[in-house]
Each structure stands twice: as C-alpha cells, then as structure tokens.
mmCIF file of C-alpha atoms and ligand atoms in Angstrom:
data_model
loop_
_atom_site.group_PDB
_atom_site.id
_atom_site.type_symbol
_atom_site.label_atom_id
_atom_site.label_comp_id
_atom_site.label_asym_id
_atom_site.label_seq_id
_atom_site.Cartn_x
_atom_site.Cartn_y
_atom_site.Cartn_z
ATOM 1 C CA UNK A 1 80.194 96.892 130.296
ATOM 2 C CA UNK A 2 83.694 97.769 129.991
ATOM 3 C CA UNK A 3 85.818 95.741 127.140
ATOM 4 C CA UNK A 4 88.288 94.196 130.204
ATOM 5 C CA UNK A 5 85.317 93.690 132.151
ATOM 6 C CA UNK A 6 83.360 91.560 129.619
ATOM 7 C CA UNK A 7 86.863 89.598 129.050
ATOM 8 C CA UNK A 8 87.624 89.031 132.195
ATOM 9 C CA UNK A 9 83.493 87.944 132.685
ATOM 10 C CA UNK A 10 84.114 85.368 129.677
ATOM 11 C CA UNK A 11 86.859 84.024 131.390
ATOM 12 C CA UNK A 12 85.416 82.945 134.488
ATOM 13 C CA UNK A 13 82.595 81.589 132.887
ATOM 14 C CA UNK A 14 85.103 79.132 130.931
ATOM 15 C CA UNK A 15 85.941 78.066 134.258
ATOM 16 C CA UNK A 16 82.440 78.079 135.589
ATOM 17 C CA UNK A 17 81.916 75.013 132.371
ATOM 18 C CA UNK A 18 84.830 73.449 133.309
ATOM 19 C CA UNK A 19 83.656 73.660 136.857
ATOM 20 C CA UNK A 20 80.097 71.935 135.279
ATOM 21 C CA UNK A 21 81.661 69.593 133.121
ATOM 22 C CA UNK A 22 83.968 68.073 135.963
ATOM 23 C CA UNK A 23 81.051 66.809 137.913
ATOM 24 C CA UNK A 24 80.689 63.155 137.706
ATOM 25 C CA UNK A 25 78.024 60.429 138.559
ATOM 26 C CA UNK A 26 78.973 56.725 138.502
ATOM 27 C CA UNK A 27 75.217 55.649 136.647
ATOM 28 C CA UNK A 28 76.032 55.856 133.117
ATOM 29 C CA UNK A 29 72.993 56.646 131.636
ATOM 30 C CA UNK A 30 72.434 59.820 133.674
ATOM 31 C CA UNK A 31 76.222 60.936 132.630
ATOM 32 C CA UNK A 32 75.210 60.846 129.576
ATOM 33 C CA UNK A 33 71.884 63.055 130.103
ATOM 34 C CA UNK A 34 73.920 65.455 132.329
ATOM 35 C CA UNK A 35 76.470 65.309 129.620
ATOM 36 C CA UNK A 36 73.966 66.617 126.799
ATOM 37 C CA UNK A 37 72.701 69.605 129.134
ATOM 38 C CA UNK A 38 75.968 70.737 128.925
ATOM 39 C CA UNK A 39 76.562 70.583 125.950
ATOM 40 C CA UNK A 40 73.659 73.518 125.281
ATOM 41 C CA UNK A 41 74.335 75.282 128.883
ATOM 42 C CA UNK A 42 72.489 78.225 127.016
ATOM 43 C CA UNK A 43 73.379 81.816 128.361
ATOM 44 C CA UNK A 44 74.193 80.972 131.606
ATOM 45 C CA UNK A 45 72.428 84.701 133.147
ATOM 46 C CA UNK A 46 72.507 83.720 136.566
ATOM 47 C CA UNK A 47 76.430 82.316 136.972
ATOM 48 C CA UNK A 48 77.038 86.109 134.995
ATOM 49 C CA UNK A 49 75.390 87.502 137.561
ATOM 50 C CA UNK A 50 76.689 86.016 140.592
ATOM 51 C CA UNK A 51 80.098 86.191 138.877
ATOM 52 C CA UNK A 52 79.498 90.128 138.315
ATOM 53 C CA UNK A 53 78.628 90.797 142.172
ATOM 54 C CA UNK A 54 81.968 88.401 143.187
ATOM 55 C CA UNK A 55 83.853 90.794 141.876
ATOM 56 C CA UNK A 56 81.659 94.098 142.752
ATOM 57 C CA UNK A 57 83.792 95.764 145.485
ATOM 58 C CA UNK A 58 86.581 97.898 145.112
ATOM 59 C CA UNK A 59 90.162 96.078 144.524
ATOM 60 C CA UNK A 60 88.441 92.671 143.309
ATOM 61 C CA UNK A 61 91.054 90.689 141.675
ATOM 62 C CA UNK A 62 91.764 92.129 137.574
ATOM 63 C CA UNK A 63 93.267 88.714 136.867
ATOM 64 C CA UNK A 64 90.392 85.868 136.060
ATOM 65 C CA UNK A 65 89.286 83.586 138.910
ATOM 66 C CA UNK A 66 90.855 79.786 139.579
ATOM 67 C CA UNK A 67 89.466 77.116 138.603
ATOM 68 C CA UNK A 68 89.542 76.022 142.041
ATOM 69 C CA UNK A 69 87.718 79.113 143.415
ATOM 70 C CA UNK A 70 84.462 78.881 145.391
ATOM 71 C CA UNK A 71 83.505 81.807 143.226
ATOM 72 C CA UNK A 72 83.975 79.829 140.653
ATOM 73 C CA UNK A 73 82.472 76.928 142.159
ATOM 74 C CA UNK A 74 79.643 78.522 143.859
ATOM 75 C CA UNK A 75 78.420 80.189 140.219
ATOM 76 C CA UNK A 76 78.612 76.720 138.880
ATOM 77 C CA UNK A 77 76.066 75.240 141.275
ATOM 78 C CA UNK A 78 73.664 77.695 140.570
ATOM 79 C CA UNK A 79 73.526 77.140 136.797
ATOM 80 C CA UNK A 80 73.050 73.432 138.198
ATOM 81 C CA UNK A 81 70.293 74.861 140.386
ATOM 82 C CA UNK A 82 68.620 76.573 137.586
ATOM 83 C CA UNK A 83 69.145 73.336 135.605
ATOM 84 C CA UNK A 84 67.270 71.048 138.014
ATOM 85 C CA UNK A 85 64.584 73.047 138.168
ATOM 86 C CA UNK A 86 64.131 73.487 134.185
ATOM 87 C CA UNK A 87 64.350 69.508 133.657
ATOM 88 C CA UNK A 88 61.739 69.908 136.322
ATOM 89 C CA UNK A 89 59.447 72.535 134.782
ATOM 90 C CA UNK A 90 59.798 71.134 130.975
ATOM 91 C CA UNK A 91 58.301 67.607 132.600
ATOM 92 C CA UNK A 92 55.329 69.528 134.109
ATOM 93 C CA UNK A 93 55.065 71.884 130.952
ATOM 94 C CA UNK A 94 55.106 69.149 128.744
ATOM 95 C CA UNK A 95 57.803 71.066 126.575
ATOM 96 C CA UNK A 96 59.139 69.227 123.983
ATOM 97 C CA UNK A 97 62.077 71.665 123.287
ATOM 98 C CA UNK A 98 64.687 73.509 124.958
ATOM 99 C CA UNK A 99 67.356 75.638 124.148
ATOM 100 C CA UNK A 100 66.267 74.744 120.242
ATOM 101 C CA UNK A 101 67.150 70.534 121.501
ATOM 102 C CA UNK A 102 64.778 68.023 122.624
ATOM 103 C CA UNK A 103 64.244 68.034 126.420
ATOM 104 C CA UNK A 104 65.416 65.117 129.118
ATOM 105 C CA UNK A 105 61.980 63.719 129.068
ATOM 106 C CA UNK A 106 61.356 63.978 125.446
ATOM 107 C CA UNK A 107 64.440 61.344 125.206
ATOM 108 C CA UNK A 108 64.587 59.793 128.536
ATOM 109 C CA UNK A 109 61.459 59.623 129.785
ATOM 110 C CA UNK A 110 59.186 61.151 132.882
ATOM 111 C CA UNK A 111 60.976 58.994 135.522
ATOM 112 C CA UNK A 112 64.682 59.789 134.192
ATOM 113 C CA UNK A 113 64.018 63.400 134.120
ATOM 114 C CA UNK A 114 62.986 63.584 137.770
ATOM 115 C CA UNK A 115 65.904 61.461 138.643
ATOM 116 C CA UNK A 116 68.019 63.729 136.745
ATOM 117 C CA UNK A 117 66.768 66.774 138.025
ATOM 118 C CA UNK A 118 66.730 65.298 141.919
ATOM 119 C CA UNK A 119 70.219 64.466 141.175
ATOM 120 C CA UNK A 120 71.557 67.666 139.944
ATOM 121 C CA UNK A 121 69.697 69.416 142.511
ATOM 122 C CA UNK A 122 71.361 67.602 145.232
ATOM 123 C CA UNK A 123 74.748 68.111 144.076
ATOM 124 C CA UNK A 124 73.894 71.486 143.383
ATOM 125 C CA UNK A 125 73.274 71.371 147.595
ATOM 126 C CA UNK A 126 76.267 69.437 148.572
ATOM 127 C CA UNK A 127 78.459 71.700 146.560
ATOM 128 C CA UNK A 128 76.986 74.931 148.576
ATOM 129 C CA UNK A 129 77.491 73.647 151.929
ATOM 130 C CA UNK A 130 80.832 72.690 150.850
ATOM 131 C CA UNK A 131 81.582 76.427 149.896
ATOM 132 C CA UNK A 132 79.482 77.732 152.516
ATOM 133 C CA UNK A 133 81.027 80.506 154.443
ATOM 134 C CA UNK A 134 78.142 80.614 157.331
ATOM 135 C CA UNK A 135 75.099 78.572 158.373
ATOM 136 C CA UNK A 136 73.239 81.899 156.992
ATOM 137 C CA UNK A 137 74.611 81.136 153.763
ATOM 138 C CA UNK A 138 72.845 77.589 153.583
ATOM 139 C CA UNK A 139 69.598 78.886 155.604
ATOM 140 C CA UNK A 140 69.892 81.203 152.211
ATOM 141 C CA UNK A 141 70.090 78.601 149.786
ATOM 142 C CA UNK A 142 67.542 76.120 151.008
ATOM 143 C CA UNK A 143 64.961 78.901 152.064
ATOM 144 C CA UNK A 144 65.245 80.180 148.304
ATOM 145 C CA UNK A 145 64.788 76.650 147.020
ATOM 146 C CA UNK A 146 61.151 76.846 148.804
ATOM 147 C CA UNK A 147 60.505 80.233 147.534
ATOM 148 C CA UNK A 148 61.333 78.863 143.862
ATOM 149 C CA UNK A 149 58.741 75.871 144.698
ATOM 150 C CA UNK A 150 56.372 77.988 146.369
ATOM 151 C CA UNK A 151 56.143 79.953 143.023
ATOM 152 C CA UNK A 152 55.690 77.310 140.903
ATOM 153 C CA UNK A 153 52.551 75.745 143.691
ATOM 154 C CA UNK A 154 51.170 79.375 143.301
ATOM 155 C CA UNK A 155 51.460 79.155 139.240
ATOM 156 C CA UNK A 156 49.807 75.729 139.383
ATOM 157 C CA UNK A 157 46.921 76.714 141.879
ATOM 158 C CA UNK A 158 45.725 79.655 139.899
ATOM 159 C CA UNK A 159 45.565 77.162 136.551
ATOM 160 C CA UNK A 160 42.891 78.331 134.374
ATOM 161 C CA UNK A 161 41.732 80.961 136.861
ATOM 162 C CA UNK A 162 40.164 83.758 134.857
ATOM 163 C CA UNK A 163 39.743 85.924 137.873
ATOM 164 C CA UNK A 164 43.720 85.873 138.850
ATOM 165 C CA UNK A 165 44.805 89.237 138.802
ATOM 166 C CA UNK A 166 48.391 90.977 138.468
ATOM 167 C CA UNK A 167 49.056 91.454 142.109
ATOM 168 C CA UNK A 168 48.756 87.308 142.476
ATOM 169 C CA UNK A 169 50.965 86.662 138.855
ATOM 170 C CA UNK A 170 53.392 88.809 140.185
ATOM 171 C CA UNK A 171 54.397 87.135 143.486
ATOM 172 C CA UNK A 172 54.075 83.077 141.351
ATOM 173 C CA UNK A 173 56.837 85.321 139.056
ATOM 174 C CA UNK A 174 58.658 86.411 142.389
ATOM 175 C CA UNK A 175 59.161 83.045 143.472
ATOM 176 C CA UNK A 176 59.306 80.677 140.341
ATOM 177 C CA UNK A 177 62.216 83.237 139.033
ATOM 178 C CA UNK A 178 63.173 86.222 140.189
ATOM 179 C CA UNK A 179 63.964 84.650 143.545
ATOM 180 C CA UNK A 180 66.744 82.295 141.747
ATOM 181 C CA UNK A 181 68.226 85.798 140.064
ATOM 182 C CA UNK A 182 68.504 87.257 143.831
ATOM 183 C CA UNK A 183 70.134 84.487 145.277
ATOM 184 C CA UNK A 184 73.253 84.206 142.130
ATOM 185 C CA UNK A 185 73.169 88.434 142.976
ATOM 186 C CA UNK A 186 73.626 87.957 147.022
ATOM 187 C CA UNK A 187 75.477 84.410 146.555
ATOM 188 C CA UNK A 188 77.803 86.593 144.610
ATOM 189 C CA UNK A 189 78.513 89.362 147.225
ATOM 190 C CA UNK A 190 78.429 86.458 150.048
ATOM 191 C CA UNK A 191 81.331 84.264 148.004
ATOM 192 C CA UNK A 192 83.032 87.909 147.004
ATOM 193 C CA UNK A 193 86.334 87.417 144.770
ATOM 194 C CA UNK A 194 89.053 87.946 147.630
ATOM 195 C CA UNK A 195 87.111 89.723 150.042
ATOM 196 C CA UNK A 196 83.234 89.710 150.833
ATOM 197 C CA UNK A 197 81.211 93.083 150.790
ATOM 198 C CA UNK A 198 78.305 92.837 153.320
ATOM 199 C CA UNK A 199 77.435 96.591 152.385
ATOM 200 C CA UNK A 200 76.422 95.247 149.033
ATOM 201 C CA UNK A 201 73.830 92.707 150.046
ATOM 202 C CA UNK A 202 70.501 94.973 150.302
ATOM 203 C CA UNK A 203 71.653 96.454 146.562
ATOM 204 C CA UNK A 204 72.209 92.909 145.167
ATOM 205 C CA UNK A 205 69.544 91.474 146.507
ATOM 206 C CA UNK A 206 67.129 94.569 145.096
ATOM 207 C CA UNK A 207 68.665 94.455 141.491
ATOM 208 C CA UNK A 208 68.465 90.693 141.013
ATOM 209 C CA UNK A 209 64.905 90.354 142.423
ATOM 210 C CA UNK A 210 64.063 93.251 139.937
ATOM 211 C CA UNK A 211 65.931 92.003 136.955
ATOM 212 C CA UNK A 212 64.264 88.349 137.459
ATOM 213 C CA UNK A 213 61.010 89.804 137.518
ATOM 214 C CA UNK A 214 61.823 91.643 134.193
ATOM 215 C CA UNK A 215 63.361 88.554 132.602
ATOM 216 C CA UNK A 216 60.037 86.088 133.113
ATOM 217 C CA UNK A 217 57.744 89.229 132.068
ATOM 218 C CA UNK A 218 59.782 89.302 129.192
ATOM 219 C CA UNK A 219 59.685 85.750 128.926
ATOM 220 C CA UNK A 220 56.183 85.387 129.315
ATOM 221 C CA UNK A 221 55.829 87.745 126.209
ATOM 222 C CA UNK A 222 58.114 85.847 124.321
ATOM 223 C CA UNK A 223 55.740 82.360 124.317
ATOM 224 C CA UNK A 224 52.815 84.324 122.535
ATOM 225 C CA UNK A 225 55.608 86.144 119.916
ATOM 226 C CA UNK A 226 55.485 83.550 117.597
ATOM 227 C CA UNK A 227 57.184 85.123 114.581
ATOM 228 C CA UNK A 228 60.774 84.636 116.878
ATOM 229 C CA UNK A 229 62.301 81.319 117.337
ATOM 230 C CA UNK A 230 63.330 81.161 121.025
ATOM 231 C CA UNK A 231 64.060 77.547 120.879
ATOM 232 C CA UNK A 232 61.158 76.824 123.061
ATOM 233 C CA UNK A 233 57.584 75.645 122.015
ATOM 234 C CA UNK A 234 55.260 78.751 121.576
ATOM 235 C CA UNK A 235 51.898 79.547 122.716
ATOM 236 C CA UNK A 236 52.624 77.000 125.704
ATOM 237 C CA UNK A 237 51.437 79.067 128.874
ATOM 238 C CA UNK A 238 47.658 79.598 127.061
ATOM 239 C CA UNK A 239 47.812 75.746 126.382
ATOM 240 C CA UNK A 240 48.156 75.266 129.878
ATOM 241 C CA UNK A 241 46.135 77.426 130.994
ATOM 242 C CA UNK A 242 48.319 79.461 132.885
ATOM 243 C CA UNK A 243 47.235 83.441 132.114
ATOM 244 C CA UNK A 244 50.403 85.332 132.043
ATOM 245 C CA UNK A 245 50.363 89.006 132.187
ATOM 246 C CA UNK A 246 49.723 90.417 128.372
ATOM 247 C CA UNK A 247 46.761 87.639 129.480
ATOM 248 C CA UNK A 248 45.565 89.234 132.632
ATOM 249 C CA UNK A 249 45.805 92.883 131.843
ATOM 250 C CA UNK A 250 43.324 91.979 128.977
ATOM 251 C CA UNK A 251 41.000 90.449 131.475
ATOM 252 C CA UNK A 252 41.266 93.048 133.606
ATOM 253 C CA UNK A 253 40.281 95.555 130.947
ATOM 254 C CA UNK A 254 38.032 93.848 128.861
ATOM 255 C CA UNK A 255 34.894 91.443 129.724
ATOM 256 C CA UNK A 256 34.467 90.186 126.825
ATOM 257 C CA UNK A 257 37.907 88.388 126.997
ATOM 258 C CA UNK A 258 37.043 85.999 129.138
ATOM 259 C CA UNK A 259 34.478 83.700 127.317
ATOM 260 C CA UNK A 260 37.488 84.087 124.418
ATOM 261 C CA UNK A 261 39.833 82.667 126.888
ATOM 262 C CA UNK A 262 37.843 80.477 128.374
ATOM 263 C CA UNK A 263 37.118 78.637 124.706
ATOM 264 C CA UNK A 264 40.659 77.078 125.695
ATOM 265 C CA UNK A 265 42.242 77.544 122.163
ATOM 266 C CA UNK A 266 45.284 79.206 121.952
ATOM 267 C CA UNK A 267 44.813 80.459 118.321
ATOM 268 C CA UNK A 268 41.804 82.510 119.651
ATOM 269 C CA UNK A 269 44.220 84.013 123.105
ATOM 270 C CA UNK A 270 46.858 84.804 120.067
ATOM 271 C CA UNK A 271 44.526 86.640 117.343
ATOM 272 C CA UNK A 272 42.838 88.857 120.611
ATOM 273 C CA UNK A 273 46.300 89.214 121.288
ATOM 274 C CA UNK A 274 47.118 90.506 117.801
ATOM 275 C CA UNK A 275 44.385 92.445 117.457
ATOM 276 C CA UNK A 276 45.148 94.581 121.396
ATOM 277 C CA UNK A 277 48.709 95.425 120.336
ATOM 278 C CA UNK A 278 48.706 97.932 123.994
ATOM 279 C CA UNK A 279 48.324 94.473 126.235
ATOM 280 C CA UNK A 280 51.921 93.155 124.833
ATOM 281 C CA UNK A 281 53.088 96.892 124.911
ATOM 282 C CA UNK A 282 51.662 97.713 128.810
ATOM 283 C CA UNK A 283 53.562 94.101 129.596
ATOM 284 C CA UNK A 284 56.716 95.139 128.268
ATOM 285 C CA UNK A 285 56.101 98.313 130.238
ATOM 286 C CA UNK A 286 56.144 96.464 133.165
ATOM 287 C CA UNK A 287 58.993 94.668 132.617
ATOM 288 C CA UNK A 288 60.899 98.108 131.660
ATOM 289 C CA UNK A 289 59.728 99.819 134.634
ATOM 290 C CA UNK A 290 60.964 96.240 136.671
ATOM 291 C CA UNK A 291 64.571 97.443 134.950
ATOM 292 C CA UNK A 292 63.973 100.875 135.882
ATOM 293 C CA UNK A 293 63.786 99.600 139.472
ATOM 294 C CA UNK A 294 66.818 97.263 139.204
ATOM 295 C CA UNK A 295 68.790 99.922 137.837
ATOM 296 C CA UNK A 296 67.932 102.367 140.516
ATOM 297 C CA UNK A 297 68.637 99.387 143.259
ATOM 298 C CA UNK A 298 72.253 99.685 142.500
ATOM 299 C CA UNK A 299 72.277 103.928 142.285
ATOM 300 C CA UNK A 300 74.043 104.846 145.636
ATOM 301 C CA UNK A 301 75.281 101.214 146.544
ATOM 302 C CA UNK A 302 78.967 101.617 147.851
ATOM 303 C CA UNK A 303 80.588 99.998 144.802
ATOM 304 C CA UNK A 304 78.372 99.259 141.527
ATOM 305 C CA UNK A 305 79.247 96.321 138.989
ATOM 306 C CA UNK A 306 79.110 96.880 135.279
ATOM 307 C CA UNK A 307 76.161 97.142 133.783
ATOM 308 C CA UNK A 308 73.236 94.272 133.721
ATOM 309 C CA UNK A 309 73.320 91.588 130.713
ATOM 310 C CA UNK A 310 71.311 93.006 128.080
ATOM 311 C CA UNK A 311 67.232 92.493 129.146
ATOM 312 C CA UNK A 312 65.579 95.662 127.242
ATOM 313 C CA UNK A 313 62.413 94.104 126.438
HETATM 314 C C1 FPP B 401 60.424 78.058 134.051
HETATM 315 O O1 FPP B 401 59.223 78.743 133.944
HETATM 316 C C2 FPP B 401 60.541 77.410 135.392
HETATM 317 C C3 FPP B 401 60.966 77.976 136.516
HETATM 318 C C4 FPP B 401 61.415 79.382 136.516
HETATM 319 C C5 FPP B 401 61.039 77.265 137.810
HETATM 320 C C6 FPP B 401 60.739 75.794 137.785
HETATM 321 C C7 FPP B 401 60.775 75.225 139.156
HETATM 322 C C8 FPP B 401 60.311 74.034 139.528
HETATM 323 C C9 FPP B 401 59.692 73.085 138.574
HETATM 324 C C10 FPP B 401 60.410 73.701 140.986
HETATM 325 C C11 FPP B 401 60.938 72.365 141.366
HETATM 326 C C12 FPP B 401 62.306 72.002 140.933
HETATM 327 C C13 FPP B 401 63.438 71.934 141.702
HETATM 328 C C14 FPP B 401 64.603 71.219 141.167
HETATM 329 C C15 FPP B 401 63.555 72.553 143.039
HETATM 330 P P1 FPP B 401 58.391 78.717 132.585
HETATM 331 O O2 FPP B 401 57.803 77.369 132.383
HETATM 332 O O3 FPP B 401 57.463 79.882 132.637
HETATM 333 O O4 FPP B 401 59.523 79.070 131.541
HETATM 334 P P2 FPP B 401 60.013 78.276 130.256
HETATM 335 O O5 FPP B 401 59.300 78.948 129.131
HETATM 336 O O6 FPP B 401 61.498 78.532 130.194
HETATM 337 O O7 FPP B 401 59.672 76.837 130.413
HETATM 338 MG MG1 MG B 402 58.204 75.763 131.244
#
C-alpha cells in the first residue's frame, strides 16, 4: 500500500474509534464492559477493509473521511458486528483470553456476556438501517448475520466428527468468517466515499470471501502453533473437538489418526501434528492458494484498492 494511502487508512480508522467509543448505553455495568472491549479493539481487519473498498473508485476523496460519515459510521458497526459475535463465540469456546485480556465472561459472567453481545449486536443493526442506502442493503446485512450463525450451527454439528471432511470444514469456515469479511468488502463499495461503485460489487464480494477464508485457515493453524503467543488460549479447537483442517487432511490421509484423535487429548493431536510437518504445510497451502484467489478477484475489476492487509500465512 502506498505511504498516503496507509495515512489516509489510519486516519479514518481514528474516526472509526471515535465513532465506537461514542456509543452509549444508560446500564452502567455494561458501559463499563463495552468500555474495556474498546479499549483492546485489536486490528480492526474488517473496518480496514470496508474502509479500503469506500474509497476504491476513481476520484474517492484524498482528504480523510468525517467523523460524521456513514463510511465512517457504517465501518464502525461492523467492528461492533464482529465484536458481538466474538463475546459470543469466547462464551461457547470457553476461552479464557482474548486479544492477550481476560474475556467478558471470564469477568462478567455467562449471562452478562450474552447480554453484552445481544446488545452490541443490536446497535450494530440499528446503526445499519440508519445508514442504509436501500432495503437491499439491510436484506444484506441481516441475511449475512444468518450465514455467520449458520456457520457456527454447521461447526457445532460436526463436533467430534472424525469422518467430516474438507469440503464440509470449508463451507462452517464460509459462514462463521469469511462471510463477515465479504460483507465489510461489499458494505464498503455500497456506502462508497462520495460516490458508490456498483461495478465493484462482484470483485469485492470475491476478494473478501477469499481473504476470510484465508484468515480462519490461517487462524485455525495458529491454535495448534503453540511456540507463538496470539493472545488466545492454544490447542482450543482439539479440546473441543472441533477438527480443523491441518486435523482433517491428516484423517483423510492417514487411518491410523483417528483412534489418536479420538483418545481426546490434545497433547497426542499436537505431537502427530509435530511429527507430519506436510499437514500444517498443505493447510497453509490452502490458505495461500485462498489469497491467490482473492488476489486474482480484484485483477480486471474497474478500479482496484491498495493492496490487502498483510495475511501471508
Ligand atoms: C471465531 O471463531 C468466531 C466466529 C468467526 C463467529 C462467531 C459467531 C457466533 C458465535 C454467532 C452468534 C453471534 C452473533 C452476535 C450473531 P473461532 O472460535 O474459530 O476463533 P477464535 O480463535 O478467534 O475464537
Ligand atoms: Mg473461539
């Protein structure tokens, strides 16, 4: 990415946490929970990326974006989107950590978490149809919220299935994540800095479904790579039985995997692991040739943004 590019990127993003940190609820204790998520907002990926395609067509503005813009606005309800659904996943996951802090539940409790999360969520909604240029816009939104849900039933419902294969991993993936990077790409093009670019839609949409799907492969590698802090409890996928790809390509290709992973102790999944060095590197193949893809999505679109964040696995 160019060096006025990334600075005008960091820029809107300040505004994107101002944009987070103005929202206010009148129950104290949840102020204070929604308070301490901000406070770690991690990366934010998916405002980049829906700030990135806002400002994809030719002649988008070169000065940074109001405070008051429904870019602006629109990439701040998807980090509170994204959010919801962690505060979600960590209660189901049982995570402990986050973002190298203790999570909502870990604090707060089961109950506050899901309060928190429903919360957030819902503002999340009312802030989209507030911004919403076209019924289509929310029909977007809400369908995407399903297909986010529908991943995560899908994860659940294959739960210490041995026989799930890649094909089956890869749509839970599709929906659980890469269908939240999609919707920040088109959300992006939809809320367009100044002017919208409809011509961009089928290359946004592409790339983002494409880069998601790279970034929870990549992920998914990360919770058996013990040796790197990530700020998020290791080995936790195996514990819960949920067979990730590195997982199922060494079911697919070797029987005598199974009665290892069936023992149900992580230790055992990471030293078969460790020992099969070409599962972890055929994953991360996967996950390059998912960039490969996302790359080539935006090849030939009318007007490309800068490059991607930085994903190489
Ligand atoms: C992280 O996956 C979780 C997700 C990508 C989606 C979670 C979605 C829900 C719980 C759906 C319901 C919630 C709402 C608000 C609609 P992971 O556990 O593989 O990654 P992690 O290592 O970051 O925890
Ligand atoms: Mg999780």
């Amino acid at each position: 990415m160019m060096h006025e590019q990334k600075a005008l990127l960091d820029a809107d993003l300040q505004q994107v946490v101002k944009r987070l940190n103005s929202e206010e609820t009148s129950v104290e204790p949840y102020r204070e929970d929604y308070r301490r998520l901000l406070k770690n907002h991690g990366k934010m990926i998916r405002a980049s990326l829906l700030l990135i395609f806002a400002r994809a067509h030719e002649g988008s503005p070169s000065q940074p974006l109001a405070f008051e813009s429904p870019v602006v606005t629109g990439a701040a309800a998807i980090e509170m989107l994204h959010l919801a659904t962690l505060v979600h996943d960590d209660v189901l996951d049982e995570a402990n950590t986050r973002r190298g802090e203790p999570t909502v539940h870990t604090i707060r409790g089961n109950k506050a978490a899901i309060y928190l999360g429903d919360l957030i969520l819902s503002r999340y909604m009312e802030i989209m149809a507030e911004i919403a240029p076209s019924t289509d816009f929310i029909r977007e939104q809400a369908g995407t919220v399903c297909e986010i849900v529908g991943g995560e039933l899908l994860q659940e419902s294959a739960r210490g299935n041995t026989s799930v294969t890649r094909a089956y991993y890869e749509r839970a993936i599709g929906g659980k994540t890469a269908a939240l990077f999609r919707l920040a790409c088109t959300t992006g093009v939809k809320l367009g800095a100044d002017s919208p670019s409809p011509e961009l839609l089928p290359a946004a949409h592409d790339f983002g479904q494409h880069l998601g799907m790279a970034f929870q492969i990549i992920d998914d590698i990360g919770d058996f790579d013990v040796a790197h802090d990530s700020g998020k409890p290791k080995l936790e996928d195996i514990r819960d039985q949920i067979y990730t790809l590195p997982v199922i390509l060494g079911l697919e290709s070797d029987p005598s995997f199974q009665p290892i992973v069936e023992l149900h102790d992580p230790l055992r999944v990471l030293d078969y692991l460790q020992a099969h060095p070409q599962l972890i590197e055929a994953a991360k193949d996967a996950a390059r040739q998912e960039i490969t893809q996302a790359q080539q999505a935006l090849e030939g679109a009318p007007s490309t943004p800068a490059s991607p964040p930085s994903l190489r696995p």
